[in-house]
mmCIF file of C-alpha atoms and ligand atoms in Angstrom:
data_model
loop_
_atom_site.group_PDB
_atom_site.id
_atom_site.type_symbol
_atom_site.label_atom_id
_atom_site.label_comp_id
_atom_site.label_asym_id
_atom_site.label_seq_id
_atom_site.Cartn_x
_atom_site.Cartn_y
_atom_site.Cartn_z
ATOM 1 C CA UNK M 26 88.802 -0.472 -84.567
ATOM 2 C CA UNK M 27 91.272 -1.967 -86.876
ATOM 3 C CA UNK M 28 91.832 -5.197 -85.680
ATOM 4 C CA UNK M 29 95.342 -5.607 -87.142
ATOM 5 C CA UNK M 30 98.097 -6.538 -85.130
ATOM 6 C CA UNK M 31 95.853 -6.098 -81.927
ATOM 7 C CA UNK M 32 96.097 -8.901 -79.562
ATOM 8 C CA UNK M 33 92.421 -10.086 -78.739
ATOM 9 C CA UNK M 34 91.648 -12.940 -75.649
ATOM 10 C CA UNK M 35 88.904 -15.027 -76.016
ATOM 11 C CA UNK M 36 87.547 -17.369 -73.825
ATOM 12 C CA UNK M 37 85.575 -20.692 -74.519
ATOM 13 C CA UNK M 38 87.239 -20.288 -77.907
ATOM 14 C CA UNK M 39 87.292 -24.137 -79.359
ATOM 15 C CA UNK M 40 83.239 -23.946 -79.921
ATOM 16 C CA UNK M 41 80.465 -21.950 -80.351
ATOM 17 C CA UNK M 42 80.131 -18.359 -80.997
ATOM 18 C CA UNK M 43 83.527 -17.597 -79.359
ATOM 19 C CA UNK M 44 85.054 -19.848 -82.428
ATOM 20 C CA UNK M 45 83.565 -17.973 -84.386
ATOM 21 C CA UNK M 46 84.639 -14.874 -83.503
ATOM 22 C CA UNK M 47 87.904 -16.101 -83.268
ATOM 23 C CA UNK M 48 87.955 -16.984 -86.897
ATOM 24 C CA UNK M 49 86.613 -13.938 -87.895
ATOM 25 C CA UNK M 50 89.157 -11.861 -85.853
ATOM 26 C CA UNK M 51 92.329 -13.686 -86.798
ATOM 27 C CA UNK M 52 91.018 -13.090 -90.813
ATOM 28 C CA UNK M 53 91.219 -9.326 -89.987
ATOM 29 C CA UNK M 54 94.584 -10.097 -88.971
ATOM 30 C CA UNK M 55 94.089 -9.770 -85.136
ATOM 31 C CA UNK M 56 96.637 -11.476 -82.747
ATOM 32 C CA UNK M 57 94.131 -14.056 -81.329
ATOM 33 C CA UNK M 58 94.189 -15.690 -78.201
ATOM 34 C CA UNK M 59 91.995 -19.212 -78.168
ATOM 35 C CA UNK M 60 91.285 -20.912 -74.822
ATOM 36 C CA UNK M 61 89.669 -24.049 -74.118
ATOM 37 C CA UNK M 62 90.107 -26.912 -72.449
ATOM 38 C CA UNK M 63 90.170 -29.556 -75.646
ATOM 39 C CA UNK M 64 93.432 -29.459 -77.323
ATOM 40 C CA UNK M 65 91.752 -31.522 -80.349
ATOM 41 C CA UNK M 66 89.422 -28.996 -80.891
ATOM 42 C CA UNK M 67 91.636 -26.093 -80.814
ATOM 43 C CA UNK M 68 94.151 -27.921 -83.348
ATOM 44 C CA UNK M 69 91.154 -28.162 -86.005
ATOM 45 C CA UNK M 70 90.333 -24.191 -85.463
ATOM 46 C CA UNK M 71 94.144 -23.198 -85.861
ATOM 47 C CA UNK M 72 94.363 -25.649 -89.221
ATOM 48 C CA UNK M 73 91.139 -23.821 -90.230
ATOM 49 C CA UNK M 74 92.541 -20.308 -89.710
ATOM 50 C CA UNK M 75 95.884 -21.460 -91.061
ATOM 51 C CA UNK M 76 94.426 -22.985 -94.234
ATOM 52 C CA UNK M 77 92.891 -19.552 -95.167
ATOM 53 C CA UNK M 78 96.238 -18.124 -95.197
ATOM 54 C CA UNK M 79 95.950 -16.080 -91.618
ATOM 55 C CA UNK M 80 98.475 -16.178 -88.962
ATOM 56 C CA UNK M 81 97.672 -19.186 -86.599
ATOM 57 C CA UNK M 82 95.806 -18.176 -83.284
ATOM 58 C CA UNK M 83 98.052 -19.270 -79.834
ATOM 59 C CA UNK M 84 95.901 -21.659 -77.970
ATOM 60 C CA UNK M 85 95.658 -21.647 -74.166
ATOM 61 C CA UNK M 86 94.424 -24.792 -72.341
ATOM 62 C CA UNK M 87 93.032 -23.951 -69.004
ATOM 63 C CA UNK M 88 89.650 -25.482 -67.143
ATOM 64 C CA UNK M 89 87.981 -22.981 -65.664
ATOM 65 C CA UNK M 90 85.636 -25.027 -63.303
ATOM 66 C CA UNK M 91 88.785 -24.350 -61.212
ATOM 67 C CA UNK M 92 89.913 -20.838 -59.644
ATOM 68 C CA UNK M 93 93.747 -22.337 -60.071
ATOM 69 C CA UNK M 94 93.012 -23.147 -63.431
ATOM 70 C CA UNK M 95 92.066 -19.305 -63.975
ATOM 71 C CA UNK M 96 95.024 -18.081 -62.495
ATOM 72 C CA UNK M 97 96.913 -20.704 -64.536
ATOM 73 C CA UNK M 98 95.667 -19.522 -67.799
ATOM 74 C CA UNK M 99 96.580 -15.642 -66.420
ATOM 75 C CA UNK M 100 99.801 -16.715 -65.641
ATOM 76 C CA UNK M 101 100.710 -18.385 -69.299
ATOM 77 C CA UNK M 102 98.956 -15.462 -70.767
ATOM 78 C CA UNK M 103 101.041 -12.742 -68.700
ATOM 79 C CA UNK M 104 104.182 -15.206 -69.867
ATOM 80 C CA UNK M 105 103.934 -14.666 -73.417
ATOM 81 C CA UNK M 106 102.321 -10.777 -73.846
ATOM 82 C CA UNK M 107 102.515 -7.181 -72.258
ATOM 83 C CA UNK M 108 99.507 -6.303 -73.714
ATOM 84 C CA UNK M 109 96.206 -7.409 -74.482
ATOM 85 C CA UNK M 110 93.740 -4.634 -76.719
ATOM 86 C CA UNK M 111 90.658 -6.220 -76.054
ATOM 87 C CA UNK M 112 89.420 -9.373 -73.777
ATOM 88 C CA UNK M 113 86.115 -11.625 -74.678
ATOM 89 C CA UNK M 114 85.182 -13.253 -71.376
ATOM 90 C CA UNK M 115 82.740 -15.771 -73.269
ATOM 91 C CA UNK M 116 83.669 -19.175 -71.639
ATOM 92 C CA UNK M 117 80.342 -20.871 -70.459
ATOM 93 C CA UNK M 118 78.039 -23.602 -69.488
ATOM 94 C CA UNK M 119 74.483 -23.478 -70.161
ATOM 95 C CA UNK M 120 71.467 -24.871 -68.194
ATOM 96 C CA UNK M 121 72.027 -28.137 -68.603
ATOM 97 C CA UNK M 122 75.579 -28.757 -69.792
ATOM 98 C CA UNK M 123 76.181 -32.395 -67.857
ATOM 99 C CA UNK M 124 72.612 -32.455 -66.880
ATOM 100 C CA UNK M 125 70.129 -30.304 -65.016
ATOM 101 C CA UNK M 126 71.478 -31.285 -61.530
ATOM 102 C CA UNK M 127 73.302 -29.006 -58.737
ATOM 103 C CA UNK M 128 77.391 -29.363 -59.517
ATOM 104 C CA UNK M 129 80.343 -27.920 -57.747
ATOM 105 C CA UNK M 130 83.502 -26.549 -58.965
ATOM 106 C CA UNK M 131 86.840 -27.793 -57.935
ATOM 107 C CA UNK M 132 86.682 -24.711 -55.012
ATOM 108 C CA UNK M 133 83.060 -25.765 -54.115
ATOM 109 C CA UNK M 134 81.457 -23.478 -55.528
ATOM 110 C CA UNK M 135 78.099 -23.936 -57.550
ATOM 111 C CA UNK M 136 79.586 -24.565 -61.103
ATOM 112 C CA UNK M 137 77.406 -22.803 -63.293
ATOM 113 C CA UNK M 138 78.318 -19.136 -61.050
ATOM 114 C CA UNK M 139 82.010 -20.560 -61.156
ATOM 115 C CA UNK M 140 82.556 -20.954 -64.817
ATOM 116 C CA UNK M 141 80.271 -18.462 -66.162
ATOM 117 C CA UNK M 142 80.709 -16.013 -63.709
ATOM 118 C CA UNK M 143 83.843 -16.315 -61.185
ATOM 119 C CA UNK M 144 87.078 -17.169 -63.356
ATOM 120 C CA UNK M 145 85.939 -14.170 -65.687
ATOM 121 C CA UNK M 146 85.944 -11.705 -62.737
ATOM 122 C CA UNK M 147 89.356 -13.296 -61.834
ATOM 123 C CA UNK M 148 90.454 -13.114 -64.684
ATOM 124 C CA UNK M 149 89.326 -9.561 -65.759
ATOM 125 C CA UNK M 150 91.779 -8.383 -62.756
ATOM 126 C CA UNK M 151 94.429 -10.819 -63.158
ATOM 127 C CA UNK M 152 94.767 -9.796 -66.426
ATOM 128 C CA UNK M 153 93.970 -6.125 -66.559
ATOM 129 C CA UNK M 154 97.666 -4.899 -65.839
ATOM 130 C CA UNK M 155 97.778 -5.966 -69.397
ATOM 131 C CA UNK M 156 94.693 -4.335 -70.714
ATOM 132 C CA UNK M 157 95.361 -1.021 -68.787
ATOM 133 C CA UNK M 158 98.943 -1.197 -70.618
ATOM 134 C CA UNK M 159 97.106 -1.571 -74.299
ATOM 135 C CA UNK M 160 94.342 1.297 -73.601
ATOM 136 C CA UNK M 161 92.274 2.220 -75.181
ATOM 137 C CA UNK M 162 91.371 -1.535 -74.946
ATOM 138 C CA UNK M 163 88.182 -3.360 -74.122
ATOM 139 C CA UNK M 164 86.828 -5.930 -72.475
ATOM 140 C CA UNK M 165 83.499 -7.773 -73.670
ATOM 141 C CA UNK M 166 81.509 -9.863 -70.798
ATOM 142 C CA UNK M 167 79.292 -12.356 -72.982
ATOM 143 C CA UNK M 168 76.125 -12.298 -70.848
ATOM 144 C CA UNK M 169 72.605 -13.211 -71.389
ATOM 145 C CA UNK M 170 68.792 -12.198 -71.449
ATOM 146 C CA UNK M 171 68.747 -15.202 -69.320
ATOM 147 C CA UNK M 172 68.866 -13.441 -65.848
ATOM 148 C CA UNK M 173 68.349 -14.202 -62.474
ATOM 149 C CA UNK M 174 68.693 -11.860 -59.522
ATOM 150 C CA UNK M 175 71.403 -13.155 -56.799
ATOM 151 C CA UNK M 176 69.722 -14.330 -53.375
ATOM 152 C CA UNK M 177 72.405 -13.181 -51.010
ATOM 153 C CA UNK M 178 71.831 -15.736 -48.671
ATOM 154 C CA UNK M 179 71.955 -18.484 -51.269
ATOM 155 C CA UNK M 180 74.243 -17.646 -53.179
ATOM 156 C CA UNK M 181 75.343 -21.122 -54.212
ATOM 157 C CA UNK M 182 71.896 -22.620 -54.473
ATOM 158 C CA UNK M 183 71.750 -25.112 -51.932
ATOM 159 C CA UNK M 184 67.976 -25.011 -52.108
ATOM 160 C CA UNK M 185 65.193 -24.301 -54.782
ATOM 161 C CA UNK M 186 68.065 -25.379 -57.459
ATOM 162 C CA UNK M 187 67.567 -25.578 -61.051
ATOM 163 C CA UNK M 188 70.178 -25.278 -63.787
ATOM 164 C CA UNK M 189 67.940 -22.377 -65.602
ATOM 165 C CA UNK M 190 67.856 -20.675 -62.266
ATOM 166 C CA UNK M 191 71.641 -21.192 -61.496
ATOM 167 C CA UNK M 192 73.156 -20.401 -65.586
ATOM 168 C CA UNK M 193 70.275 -16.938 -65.218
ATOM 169 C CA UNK M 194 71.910 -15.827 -61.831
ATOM 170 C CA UNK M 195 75.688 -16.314 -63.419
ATOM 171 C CA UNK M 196 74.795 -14.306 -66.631
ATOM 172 C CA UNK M 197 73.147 -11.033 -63.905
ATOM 173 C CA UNK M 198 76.028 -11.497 -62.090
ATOM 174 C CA UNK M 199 78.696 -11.310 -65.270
ATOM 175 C CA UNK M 200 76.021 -8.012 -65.764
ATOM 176 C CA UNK M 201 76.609 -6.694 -62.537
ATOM 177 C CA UNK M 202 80.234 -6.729 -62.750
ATOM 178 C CA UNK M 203 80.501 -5.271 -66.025
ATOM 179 C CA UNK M 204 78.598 -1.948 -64.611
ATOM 180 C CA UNK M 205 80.840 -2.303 -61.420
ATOM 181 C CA UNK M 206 84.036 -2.616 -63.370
ATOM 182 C CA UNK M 207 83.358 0.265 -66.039
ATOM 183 C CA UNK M 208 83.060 2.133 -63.117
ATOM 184 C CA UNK M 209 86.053 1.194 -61.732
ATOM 185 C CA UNK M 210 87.824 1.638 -64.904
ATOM 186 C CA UNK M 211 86.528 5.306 -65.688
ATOM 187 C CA UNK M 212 89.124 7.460 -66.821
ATOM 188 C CA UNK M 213 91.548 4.635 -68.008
ATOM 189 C CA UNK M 214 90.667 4.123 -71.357
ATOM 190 C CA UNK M 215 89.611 0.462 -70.786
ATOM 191 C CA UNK M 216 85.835 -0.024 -71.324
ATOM 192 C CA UNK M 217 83.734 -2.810 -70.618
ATOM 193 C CA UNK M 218 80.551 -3.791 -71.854
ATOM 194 C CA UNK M 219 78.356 -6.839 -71.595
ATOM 195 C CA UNK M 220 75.641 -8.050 -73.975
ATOM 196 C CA UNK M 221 72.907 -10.816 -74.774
ATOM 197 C CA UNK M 222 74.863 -12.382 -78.606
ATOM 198 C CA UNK M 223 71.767 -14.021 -79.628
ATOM 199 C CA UNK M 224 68.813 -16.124 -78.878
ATOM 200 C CA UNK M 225 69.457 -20.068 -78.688
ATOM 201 C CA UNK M 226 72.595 -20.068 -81.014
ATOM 202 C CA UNK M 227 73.048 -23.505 -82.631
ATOM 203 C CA UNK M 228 75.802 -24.102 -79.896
ATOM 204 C CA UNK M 229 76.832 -27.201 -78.175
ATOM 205 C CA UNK M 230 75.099 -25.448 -74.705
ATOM 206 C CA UNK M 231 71.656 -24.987 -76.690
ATOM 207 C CA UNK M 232 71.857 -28.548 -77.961
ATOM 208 C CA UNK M 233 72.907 -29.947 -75.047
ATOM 209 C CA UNK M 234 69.557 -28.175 -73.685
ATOM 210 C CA UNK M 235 67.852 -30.263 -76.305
ATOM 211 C CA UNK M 236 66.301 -26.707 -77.523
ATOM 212 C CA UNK M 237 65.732 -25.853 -81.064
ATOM 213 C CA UNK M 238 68.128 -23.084 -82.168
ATOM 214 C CA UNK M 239 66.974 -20.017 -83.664
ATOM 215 C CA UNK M 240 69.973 -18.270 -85.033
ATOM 216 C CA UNK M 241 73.186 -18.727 -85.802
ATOM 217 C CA UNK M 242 76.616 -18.246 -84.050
ATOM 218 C CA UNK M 243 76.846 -15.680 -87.251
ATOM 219 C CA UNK M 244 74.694 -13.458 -85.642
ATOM 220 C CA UNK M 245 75.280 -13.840 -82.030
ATOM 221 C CA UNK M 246 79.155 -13.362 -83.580
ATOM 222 C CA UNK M 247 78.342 -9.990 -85.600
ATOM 223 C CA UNK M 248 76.613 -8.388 -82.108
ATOM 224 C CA UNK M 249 80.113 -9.406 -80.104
ATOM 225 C CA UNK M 250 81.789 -8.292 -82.968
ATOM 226 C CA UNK M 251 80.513 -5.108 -82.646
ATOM 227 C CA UNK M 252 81.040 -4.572 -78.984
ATOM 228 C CA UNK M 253 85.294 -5.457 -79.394
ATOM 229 C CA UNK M 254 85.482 -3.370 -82.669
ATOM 230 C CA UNK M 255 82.491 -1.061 -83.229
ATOM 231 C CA UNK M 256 83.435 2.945 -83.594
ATOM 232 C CA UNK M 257 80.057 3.519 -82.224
ATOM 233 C CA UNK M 258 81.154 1.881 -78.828
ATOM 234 C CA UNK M 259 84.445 3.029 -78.236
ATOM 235 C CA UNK M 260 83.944 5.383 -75.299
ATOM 236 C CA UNK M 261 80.906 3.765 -73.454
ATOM 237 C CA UNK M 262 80.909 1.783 -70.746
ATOM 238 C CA UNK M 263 79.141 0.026 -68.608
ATOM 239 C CA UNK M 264 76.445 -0.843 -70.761
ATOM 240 C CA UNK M 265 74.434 -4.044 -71.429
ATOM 241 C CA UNK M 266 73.510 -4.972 -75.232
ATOM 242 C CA UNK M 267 70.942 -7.596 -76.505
ATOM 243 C CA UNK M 268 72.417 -8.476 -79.776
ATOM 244 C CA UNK M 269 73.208 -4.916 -81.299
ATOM 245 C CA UNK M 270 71.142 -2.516 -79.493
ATOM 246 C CA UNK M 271 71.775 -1.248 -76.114
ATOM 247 C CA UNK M 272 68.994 -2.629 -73.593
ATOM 248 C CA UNK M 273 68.315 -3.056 -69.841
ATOM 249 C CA UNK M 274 68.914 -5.753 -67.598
ATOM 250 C CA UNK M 275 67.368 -7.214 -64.707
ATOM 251 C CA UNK M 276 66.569 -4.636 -62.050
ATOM 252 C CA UNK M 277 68.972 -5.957 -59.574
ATOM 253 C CA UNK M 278 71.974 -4.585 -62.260
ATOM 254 C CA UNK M 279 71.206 -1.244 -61.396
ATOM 255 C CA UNK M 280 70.925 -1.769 -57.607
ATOM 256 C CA UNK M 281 74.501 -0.346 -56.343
ATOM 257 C CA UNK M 282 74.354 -2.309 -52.948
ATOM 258 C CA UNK M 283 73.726 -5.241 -54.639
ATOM 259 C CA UNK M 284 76.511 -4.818 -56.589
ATOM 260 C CA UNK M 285 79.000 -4.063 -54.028
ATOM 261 C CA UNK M 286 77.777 -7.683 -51.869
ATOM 262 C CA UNK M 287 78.663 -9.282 -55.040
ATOM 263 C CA UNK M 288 81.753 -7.428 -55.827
ATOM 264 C CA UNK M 289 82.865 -8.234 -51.564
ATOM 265 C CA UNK M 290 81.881 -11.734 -52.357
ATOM 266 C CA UNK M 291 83.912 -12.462 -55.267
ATOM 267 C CA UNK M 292 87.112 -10.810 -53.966
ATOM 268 C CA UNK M 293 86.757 -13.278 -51.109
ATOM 269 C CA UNK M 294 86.082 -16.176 -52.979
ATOM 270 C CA UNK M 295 88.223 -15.456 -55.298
ATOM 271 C CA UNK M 296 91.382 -14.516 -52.806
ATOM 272 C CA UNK M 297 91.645 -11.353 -54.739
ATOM 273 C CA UNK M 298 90.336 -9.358 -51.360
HETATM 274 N N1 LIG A 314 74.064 -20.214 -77.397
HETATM 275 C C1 LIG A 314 73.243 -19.212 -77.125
HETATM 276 O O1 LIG A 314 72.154 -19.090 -77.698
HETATM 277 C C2 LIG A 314 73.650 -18.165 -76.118
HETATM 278 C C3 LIG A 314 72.713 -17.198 -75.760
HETATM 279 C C4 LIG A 314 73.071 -16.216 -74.842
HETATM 280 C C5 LIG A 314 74.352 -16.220 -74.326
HETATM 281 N N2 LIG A 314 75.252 -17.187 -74.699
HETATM 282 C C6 LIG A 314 76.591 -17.140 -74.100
HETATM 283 O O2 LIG A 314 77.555 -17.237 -75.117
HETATM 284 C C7 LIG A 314 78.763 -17.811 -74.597
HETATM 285 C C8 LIG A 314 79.261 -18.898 -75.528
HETATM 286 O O3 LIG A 314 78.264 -19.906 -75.590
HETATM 287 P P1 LIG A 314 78.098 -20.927 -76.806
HETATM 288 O O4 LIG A 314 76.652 -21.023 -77.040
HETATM 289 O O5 LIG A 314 79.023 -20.579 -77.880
HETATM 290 O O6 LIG A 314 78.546 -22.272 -76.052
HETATM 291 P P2 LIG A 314 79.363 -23.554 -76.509
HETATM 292 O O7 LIG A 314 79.302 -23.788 -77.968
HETATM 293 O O8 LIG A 314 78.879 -24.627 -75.589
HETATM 294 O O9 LIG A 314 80.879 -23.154 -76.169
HETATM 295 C C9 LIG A 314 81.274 -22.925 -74.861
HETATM 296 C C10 LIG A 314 82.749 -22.624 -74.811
HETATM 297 O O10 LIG A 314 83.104 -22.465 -73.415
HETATM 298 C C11 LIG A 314 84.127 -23.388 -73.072
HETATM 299 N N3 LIG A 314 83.954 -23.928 -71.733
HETATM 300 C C12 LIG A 314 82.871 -24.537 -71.199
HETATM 301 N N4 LIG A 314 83.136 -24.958 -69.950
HETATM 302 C C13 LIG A 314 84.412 -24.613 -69.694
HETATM 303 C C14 LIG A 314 85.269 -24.786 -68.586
HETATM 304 N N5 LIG A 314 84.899 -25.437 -67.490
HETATM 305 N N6 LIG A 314 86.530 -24.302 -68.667
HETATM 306 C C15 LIG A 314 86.962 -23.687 -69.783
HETATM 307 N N7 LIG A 314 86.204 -23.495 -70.857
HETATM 308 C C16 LIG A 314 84.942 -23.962 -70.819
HETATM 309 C C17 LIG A 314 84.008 -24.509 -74.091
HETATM 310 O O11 LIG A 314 85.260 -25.148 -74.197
HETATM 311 P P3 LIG A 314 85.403 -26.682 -74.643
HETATM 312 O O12 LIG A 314 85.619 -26.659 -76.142
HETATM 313 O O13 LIG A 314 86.605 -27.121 -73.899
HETATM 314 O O14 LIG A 314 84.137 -27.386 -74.246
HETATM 315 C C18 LIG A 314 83.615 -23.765 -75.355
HETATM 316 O O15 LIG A 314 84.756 -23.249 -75.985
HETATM 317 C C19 LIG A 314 78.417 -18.310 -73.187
HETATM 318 O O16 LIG A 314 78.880 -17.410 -72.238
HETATM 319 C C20 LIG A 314 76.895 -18.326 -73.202
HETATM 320 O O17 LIG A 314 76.335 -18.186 -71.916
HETATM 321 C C21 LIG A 314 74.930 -18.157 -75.583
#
């Protein structure tokens, strides 16, 4: 896809591998979207874009530990576009962002499932009226290998809790989603995909992990990169990637009534119902 003039959302934007593909994007002369929720940060990414001569990216300041704060950030985006050609729901908290320990969104909700998971699904909807209306259009769900499958009657982890277990369920879950959304979306020229970017990325969530990283944003970039722009992937959907090659995910993906407790659940919690 040529990426020029396109108008491209990306979450969790002001670090990591979403910078980076933000940087990459608006030097192809894509309309980029950056969201965070450190205007400092963002500031430094649009003077680094800027200063290599490419239009500056419009920066969107939302938390989105908070289901209002989604909505908020759909809101200022629905303000200023009509369309939006592809969206990188990439915003995310690893296993041990602010420790190890259980932690609950502003709605109550265990955090990890809220941020990782939760304010992409609302957002996907909230903003697809705007996706629909740039079609063919994508939308990219920035997953993991890191999977968990979703105890139904725990969803929030109230026992048993670990921050590996809690980030692995919110990654399955963005997985589910994807598959349940493609399906929802055949026929409309929106796809969605989800994928694995790469193994421990030297990110702010790996380091906070105290892990050793083992590639680079680069690459984790390039295989993200190739899921908003590649030829190759412009009429599947549905599908889940590690890095650049399509791949399985965790059995519980491909369960359908699985799926559709977790789709029920998320209207609901999300008010979308
Ligand atoms: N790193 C890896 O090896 C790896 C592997 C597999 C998958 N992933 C996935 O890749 C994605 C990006 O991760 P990364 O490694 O690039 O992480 P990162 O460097 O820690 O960046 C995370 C981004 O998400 C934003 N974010 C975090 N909590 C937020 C919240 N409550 N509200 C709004 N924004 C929030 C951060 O914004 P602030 O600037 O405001 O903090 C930051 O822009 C995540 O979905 C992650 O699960 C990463």
């Amino acid at each position: 896809m040529d990426m020029k003039g396109k108008t491209v959302l990306i979450t969790g934007s002001t670090d990591g591998v979403g910078r980076y593909v933000a940087s990459e994007l608006a030097g192809e002369g894509a309309k980029v979207l950056i969201h965070g929720r450190d205007a400092s940060r963002a500031t430094a990414l649009i003077e680094e874009i800027k200063a290599r001569g490419h239009a500056a990216p419009q920066f969107y300041q939302a938390d989105l530990a908070s289901l209002a704060g989604a909505r908020r950030l759909a809101d200022a985006v629905k303000a200023d576009h009509k369309k939006i050609d592809v969206f990188v729901s990439n915003a995310g908290i690893g296993s041990q962002n602010n420790g190890p320990q259980r932690q609950q969104s502003a709605d109550g909700h265990e955090l990890r499932f809220a941020v990782n998971y939760l304010s992409g699904f609302l957002l996907a909807y909230l903003l697809l009226p705007l996706i629909k209306a740039a079609a063919p259009s994508r939308i990219v769900n920035v997953a993991s290998l890191g999977q968990h499958p979703i105890d139904f009657d725990d969803v929030m982890i109230t026992k048993n809790y670990s921050g590996s277990r809690a980030y692995a369920q919110s990654k399955l879950s963005q997985i589910m989603f994807t598959i349940d959304l493609a399906d929802e979306l055949k026929g409309s020229g929106v796809t969605v995909n989800s994928l694995h970017p790469a193994t421990y990325m030297n990110t702010t969530m790996v380091r906070a992990g105290g892990i050793t990283p083992m590639s680079t944003v680069e690459q984790g970039g390039a295989a993200i990169l190739h899921l908003v722009q590649g030829d190759d992937v412009a009429n599947r959907s549905g599908l889940f990637f590690n890095g650049m090659n399509e791949t399985k995910a965790n059995p519980q993906a491909y369960d359908e009534a699985a799926r559709k407790r977790l789709r029920e659940l998320s209207l609901r919690l999300t008010g979308l119902a």
